[in-house]
Amino acid sequence: VADGGIGFDYRLAMGLPDFWIKTLKHQRDEDWDLGQLWHQLVNRRATEKTVAYAESHDQALVGDKTLAQWLYGDAIYYNMGVLDGDPGAARATALHKLIRLITLSAGGEAYLNFMGNEFGHPEWIDFPRAGNDWSYHYARRQWSLADNPGLRYSQLLAFDQAMLKLARERQLLIKGPATLLNIDFGNKVIAFERAGLVFVFSFNVSESFFDYGIPVPTVGRYRLVLSSDRSEFGGFSRLDEAVIYDTFGGGGTAEAPRLRLYVPSRTALVLAKG
């Protein structure tokens, strides 16, 4: 700032968007390695502030596909109605939310949305050039898609707004880093804590878990403050958000206190104490 700069002293976590695209391109959902995912999310120096992001210009520019294109495939053109029951579109909607939230909550000290990623933009970006006959057709972002309540794009945007609101209110990105609570490799469930919030992500493709034990930092009562499974986010409303969860264990015992949760497949839960 003293030399005329703006004081920006963050670095970009460029490995994160590359990791997500490689995972979607080369691995089945059943084969995702949560240990490798966690390593990618937290692999940064403690004193170096980092901007986390799930999609970058490398994916969104012509020659590759956006995160949404990789997830939805052809369904991004034909099955984006909120009443469309296409299972592929439902899977893509769920994973798009999980990818963004876990990147935001564990990936850095700042978060970046790249030009339409917040609502799953269906097309790449291509600026006018000789190779496309100087066309402006793909030099655009179709914000109108997110404004249409009849399309899944509006649900993806609503989730983005909710997770960013939570991050601001809880000062998530200036408190940290995230602390791992548990990785269940077999069931594809990962839990961690940051800024007093407990994050639980299930990447399980089909199985939901009842009374699933999650270790938490302190004894007490917890409530759900965000669920990716809400219907307004394109989910299935499988969780009762009025339920209060009491810990068991802990309190002087050697065992860490735990919560017993219902954890639906392909769902993210955020819980707060109190």
Short mmCIF file of C-alpha atoms in Angstrom, two decimals:
data_model
loop_
_atom_site.label_atom_id
_atom_site.label_comp_id
_atom_site.label_asym_id
_atom_site.label_seq_id
_atom_site.Cartn_x
_atom_site.Cartn_y
_atom_site.Cartn_z
CA VAL A 1 0.00 0.00 0.00
CA ALA A 2 2.84 2.38 0.86
CA ASP A 3 4.22 1.82 -2.65
CA GLY A 4 0.90 2.43 -4.38
CA GLY A 5 -0.46 -1.11 -4.32
CA ILE A 6 -3.84 -2.27 -3.03
CA GLY A 7 -2.52 -4.55 -0.29
CA PHE A 8 -3.54 -7.86 -1.86
CA ASP A 9 -1.37 -10.51 -0.23
CA TYR A 10 -3.20 -13.75 -1.00
CA ARG A 11 -2.17 -16.52 -3.35
CA LEU A 12 -4.50 -18.57 -5.54
CA ALA A 13 -5.02 -22.25 -4.70
CA MET A 14 -4.74 -23.27 -8.34
CA GLY A 15 -4.48 -26.95 -7.49
CA LEU A 16 -8.06 -27.11 -6.20
CA PRO A 17 -9.97 -26.52 -9.46
CA ASP A 18 -7.54 -28.81 -11.27
CA PHE A 19 -8.16 -31.48 -8.64
CA TRP A 20 -11.93 -31.26 -9.01
CA ILE A 21 -11.86 -31.50 -12.79
CA LYS A 22 -9.41 -34.42 -12.78
CA THR A 23 -11.57 -36.22 -10.23
CA LEU A 24 -14.73 -35.75 -12.29
CA LYS A 25 -13.01 -36.73 -15.54
CA HIS A 26 -11.11 -39.79 -14.35
CA GLN A 27 -12.84 -41.28 -11.28
CA ARG A 28 -16.18 -42.85 -10.62
CA ASP A 29 -18.08 -41.28 -7.73
CA GLU A 30 -17.61 -44.52 -5.79
CA ASP A 31 -13.82 -44.23 -6.08
CA TRP A 32 -13.29 -40.72 -4.73
CA ASP A 33 -10.40 -40.65 -2.26
CA LEU A 34 -11.39 -38.46 0.70
CA GLY A 35 -7.85 -38.53 2.06
CA GLN A 36 -6.51 -37.05 -1.15
CA LEU A 37 -9.35 -34.52 -1.15
CA TRP A 38 -8.53 -33.37 2.38
CA HIS A 39 -4.85 -33.08 1.49
CA GLN A 40 -5.69 -30.83 -1.45
CA LEU A 41 -7.93 -28.64 0.69
CA VAL A 42 -5.45 -27.98 3.49
CA ASN A 43 -2.13 -28.21 1.64
CA ARG A 44 -0.89 -24.66 2.25
CA ARG A 45 1.50 -22.86 4.56
CA ALA A 46 -0.09 -21.69 7.80
CA THR A 47 1.12 -18.12 7.38
CA GLU A 48 0.13 -17.81 3.72
CA LYS A 49 -3.40 -16.58 3.02
CA THR A 50 -5.01 -18.44 0.14
CA VAL A 51 -7.94 -17.89 -2.21
CA ALA A 52 -9.89 -21.13 -2.67
CA TYR A 53 -12.02 -21.74 -5.73
CA ALA A 54 -13.68 -24.74 -7.37
CA GLU A 55 -13.54 -23.56 -10.98
CA SER A 56 -11.04 -21.39 -12.84
CA HIS A 57 -10.48 -19.91 -16.28
CA ASP A 58 -8.60 -23.09 -17.25
CA GLN A 59 -11.89 -24.97 -17.17
CA ALA A 60 -14.34 -22.28 -18.22
CA LEU A 61 -12.50 -21.08 -21.32
CA VAL A 62 -12.98 -22.84 -24.64
CA GLY A 63 -11.15 -26.16 -24.88
CA ASP A 64 -12.46 -27.55 -21.61
CA LYS A 65 -15.79 -27.66 -19.80
CA THR A 66 -17.16 -25.83 -16.80
CA LEU A 67 -17.60 -27.73 -13.56
CA ALA A 68 -21.33 -27.92 -14.24
CA GLN A 69 -20.78 -29.30 -17.75
CA TRP A 70 -18.62 -32.12 -16.42
CA LEU A 71 -21.21 -32.93 -13.75
CA TYR A 72 -24.43 -32.67 -15.75
CA GLY A 73 -23.33 -33.79 -19.20
CA ASP A 74 -26.18 -33.53 -21.70
CA ALA A 75 -28.66 -33.08 -18.84
CA ILE A 76 -27.48 -29.47 -18.57
CA TYR A 77 -29.42 -28.75 -21.77
CA TYR A 78 -32.41 -31.08 -21.37
CA ASN A 79 -33.09 -31.86 -17.68
CA MET A 80 -32.64 -28.64 -15.72
CA GLY A 81 -36.27 -28.11 -14.77
CA VAL A 82 -36.85 -28.17 -11.01
CA LEU A 83 -39.61 -30.74 -11.51
CA ASP A 84 -37.49 -32.94 -13.78
CA GLY A 85 -36.78 -36.22 -12.04
CA ASP A 86 -33.67 -37.11 -14.03
CA PRO A 87 -31.31 -38.96 -11.62
CA GLY A 88 -28.21 -37.69 -13.41
CA ALA A 89 -29.29 -34.09 -12.94
CA ALA A 90 -30.08 -34.75 -9.27
CA ARG A 91 -26.63 -36.27 -8.76
CA ALA A 92 -24.95 -33.31 -10.47
CA THR A 93 -26.94 -30.78 -8.44
CA ALA A 94 -25.94 -32.48 -5.18
CA LEU A 95 -22.24 -32.71 -6.05
CA HIS A 96 -22.04 -29.15 -7.37
CA LYS A 97 -23.22 -27.94 -3.95
CA LEU A 98 -20.88 -30.21 -2.00
CA ILE A 99 -17.86 -29.25 -4.10
CA ARG A 100 -18.43 -25.53 -3.60
CA LEU A 101 -19.17 -25.74 0.13
CA ILE A 102 -16.21 -27.95 1.05
CA THR A 103 -13.91 -25.74 -1.05
CA LEU A 104 -15.21 -22.63 0.71
CA SER A 105 -15.12 -24.06 4.21
CA ALA A 106 -11.75 -25.82 4.20
CA GLY A 107 -9.81 -24.60 1.17
CA GLY A 108 -8.50 -21.19 2.17
CA GLU A 109 -8.88 -17.78 3.75
CA ALA A 110 -10.84 -16.30 0.85
CA TYR A 111 -13.23 -17.71 -1.74
CA LEU A 112 -13.69 -16.98 -5.44
CA ASN A 113 -16.59 -17.71 -7.79
CA PHE A 114 -15.52 -17.73 -11.41
CA MET A 115 -17.99 -16.09 -13.80
CA GLY A 116 -21.17 -18.08 -13.35
CA ASN A 117 -19.89 -21.00 -11.28
CA GLU A 118 -22.21 -19.83 -8.50
CA PHE A 119 -25.22 -21.06 -10.48
CA GLY A 120 -23.67 -23.77 -12.65
CA HIS A 121 -23.32 -21.90 -15.94
CA PRO A 122 -23.84 -24.38 -18.80
CA GLU A 123 -21.30 -23.07 -21.31
CA TRP A 124 -17.64 -22.17 -21.63
CA ILE A 125 -16.28 -18.72 -22.43
CA ASP A 126 -14.77 -17.90 -25.82
CA PHE A 127 -13.76 -14.38 -26.76
CA PRO A 128 -13.89 -13.10 -30.34
CA ARG A 129 -10.88 -14.33 -32.33
CA ALA A 130 -9.95 -15.45 -35.82
CA GLY A 131 -10.59 -19.10 -34.92
CA ASN A 132 -14.29 -18.49 -34.20
CA ASP A 133 -14.78 -15.89 -36.95
CA TRP A 134 -14.76 -13.12 -34.32
CA SER A 135 -17.97 -14.38 -32.76
CA TYR A 136 -19.36 -12.96 -29.52
CA HIS A 137 -21.74 -15.90 -29.01
CA TYR A 138 -19.80 -17.48 -26.13
CA ALA A 139 -18.40 -14.21 -24.77
CA ARG A 140 -21.24 -14.05 -22.29
CA ARG A 141 -22.72 -15.34 -19.05
CA GLN A 142 -26.43 -16.14 -19.11
CA TRP A 143 -27.50 -14.61 -15.78
CA SER A 144 -31.14 -14.99 -16.84
CA LEU A 145 -30.88 -18.74 -16.20
CA ALA A 146 -30.34 -18.13 -12.49
CA ASP A 147 -33.32 -15.76 -12.40
CA ASN A 148 -35.72 -18.46 -13.63
CA PRO A 149 -37.31 -20.20 -10.61
CA GLY A 150 -38.32 -23.11 -12.82
CA LEU A 151 -34.70 -24.14 -13.46
CA ARG A 152 -32.11 -25.84 -11.27
CA TYR A 153 -29.76 -22.92 -11.87
CA SER A 154 -31.84 -20.83 -9.47
CA GLN A 155 -31.49 -23.54 -6.81
CA LEU A 156 -27.72 -23.69 -7.24
CA LEU A 157 -27.56 -19.90 -6.86
CA ALA A 158 -29.79 -19.97 -3.76
CA PHE A 159 -27.39 -22.44 -2.15
CA ASP A 160 -24.41 -20.29 -3.05
CA GLN A 161 -26.04 -17.27 -1.43
CA ALA A 162 -26.87 -19.27 1.71
CA MET A 163 -23.37 -20.66 2.16
CA LEU A 164 -21.74 -17.26 1.61
CA LYS A 165 -24.17 -15.66 4.07
CA LEU A 166 -23.20 -18.25 6.68
CA ALA A 167 -19.50 -17.68 5.99
CA ARG A 168 -19.90 -13.93 6.48
CA GLU A 169 -22.01 -14.18 9.63
CA ARG A 170 -19.65 -16.70 11.26
CA GLN A 171 -16.47 -15.01 9.98
CA LEU A 172 -15.55 -18.42 8.65
CA LEU A 173 -12.64 -17.42 6.44
CA ILE A 174 -10.76 -15.39 9.03
CA LYS A 175 -11.02 -18.15 11.63
CA GLY A 176 -9.22 -21.34 11.00
CA PRO A 177 -7.81 -23.40 9.55
CA ALA A 178 -10.23 -26.31 9.40
CA THR A 179 -9.55 -29.13 11.86
CA LEU A 180 -10.28 -32.67 10.74
CA LEU A 181 -12.66 -34.56 13.01
CA ASN A 182 -13.08 -37.81 11.10
CA ILE A 183 -12.70 -39.46 7.69
CA ASP A 184 -14.73 -42.58 7.00
CA PHE A 185 -13.16 -43.91 3.81
CA GLY A 186 -15.52 -46.84 3.41
CA ASN A 187 -18.73 -44.85 3.79
CA LYS A 188 -17.36 -41.73 2.06
CA VAL A 189 -18.12 -39.35 4.96
CA ILE A 190 -15.79 -36.58 6.14
CA ALA A 191 -16.25 -34.21 9.09
CA PHE A 192 -14.24 -31.19 10.24
CA GLU A 193 -14.55 -28.08 12.42
CA ARG A 194 -13.91 -24.46 11.60
CA ALA A 195 -14.96 -21.23 13.30
CA GLY A 196 -17.01 -23.18 15.83
CA LEU A 197 -19.02 -24.90 13.10
CA VAL A 198 -19.09 -28.64 12.46
CA PHE A 199 -19.16 -29.61 8.78
CA VAL A 200 -20.27 -33.08 7.72
CA PHE A 201 -20.06 -34.16 4.08
CA SER A 202 -21.37 -37.43 2.70
CA PHE A 203 -20.10 -38.27 -0.77
CA ASN A 204 -21.79 -41.67 -0.56
CA VAL A 205 -23.56 -42.32 -3.84
CA SER A 206 -26.59 -44.18 -2.51
CA GLU A 207 -26.53 -45.05 1.20
CA SER A 208 -27.85 -42.80 3.97
CA PHE A 209 -26.84 -43.36 7.60
CA PHE A 210 -28.99 -43.24 10.74
CA ASP A 211 -27.47 -42.51 14.17
CA TYR A 212 -24.13 -41.87 12.50
CA GLY A 213 -21.50 -40.94 15.10
CA ILE A 214 -19.53 -37.74 14.49
CA PRO A 215 -16.86 -36.61 16.99
CA VAL A 216 -17.17 -32.94 17.96
CA PRO A 217 -14.83 -30.57 19.83
CA THR A 218 -16.99 -29.89 22.89
CA VAL A 219 -19.90 -31.30 24.86
CA GLY A 220 -23.24 -29.58 24.38
CA ARG A 221 -26.28 -29.11 22.18
CA TYR A 222 -25.96 -28.59 18.44
CA ARG A 223 -28.39 -27.48 15.80
CA LEU A 224 -28.38 -27.59 12.03
CA VAL A 225 -27.67 -24.18 10.46
CA LEU A 226 -27.28 -25.26 6.83
CA SER A 227 -28.26 -28.33 4.85
CA SER A 228 -27.58 -28.83 1.16
CA ASP A 229 -30.62 -31.12 1.07
CA ARG A 230 -33.22 -28.36 1.41
CA SER A 231 -35.79 -28.42 -1.37
CA GLU A 232 -35.07 -24.80 -2.29
CA PHE A 233 -31.50 -25.91 -3.03
CA GLY A 234 -32.62 -28.76 -5.26
CA GLY A 235 -32.44 -31.34 -2.48
CA PHE A 236 -34.94 -33.83 -1.11
CA SER A 237 -35.71 -32.33 2.35
CA ARG A 238 -34.68 -35.49 4.18
CA LEU A 239 -33.57 -33.62 7.32
CA ASP A 240 -35.69 -32.08 10.07
CA GLU A 241 -33.87 -28.83 10.78
CA ALA A 242 -35.81 -28.25 14.00
CA VAL A 243 -34.07 -31.18 15.72
CA ILE A 244 -31.61 -30.35 18.52
CA TYR A 245 -28.68 -32.76 18.80
CA ASP A 246 -27.18 -33.52 22.22
CA THR A 247 -23.68 -34.94 22.47
CA PHE A 248 -22.96 -38.26 24.13
CA GLY A 249 -19.66 -39.38 25.61
CA GLY A 250 -16.93 -36.96 26.60
CA GLY A 251 -17.43 -35.12 29.87
CA GLY A 252 -14.38 -36.54 31.60
CA THR A 253 -14.22 -39.81 29.69
CA ALA A 254 -11.38 -40.70 27.34
CA GLU A 255 -13.80 -40.76 24.42
CA ALA A 256 -14.42 -37.53 22.52
CA PRO A 257 -18.01 -36.26 22.63
CA ARG A 258 -20.07 -37.32 19.64
CA LEU A 259 -23.26 -36.47 17.84
CA ARG A 260 -25.64 -39.04 16.44
CA LEU A 261 -26.86 -37.74 13.10
CA TYR A 262 -28.95 -38.76 10.18
CA VAL A 263 -26.58 -38.29 7.24
CA PRO A 264 -28.30 -38.66 3.85
CA SER A 265 -26.34 -39.60 0.75
CA ARG A 266 -24.62 -36.80 -1.19
CA THR A 267 -25.48 -34.21 1.43
CA ALA A 268 -23.60 -31.58 3.43
CA LEU A 269 -24.62 -30.59 6.97
CA VAL A 270 -23.34 -27.62 8.97
CA LEU A 271 -24.01 -27.59 12.72
CA ALA A 272 -23.46 -24.93 15.36
CA LYS A 273 -23.39 -25.26 19.12
CA GLY A 274 -26.10 -23.57 21.18
#
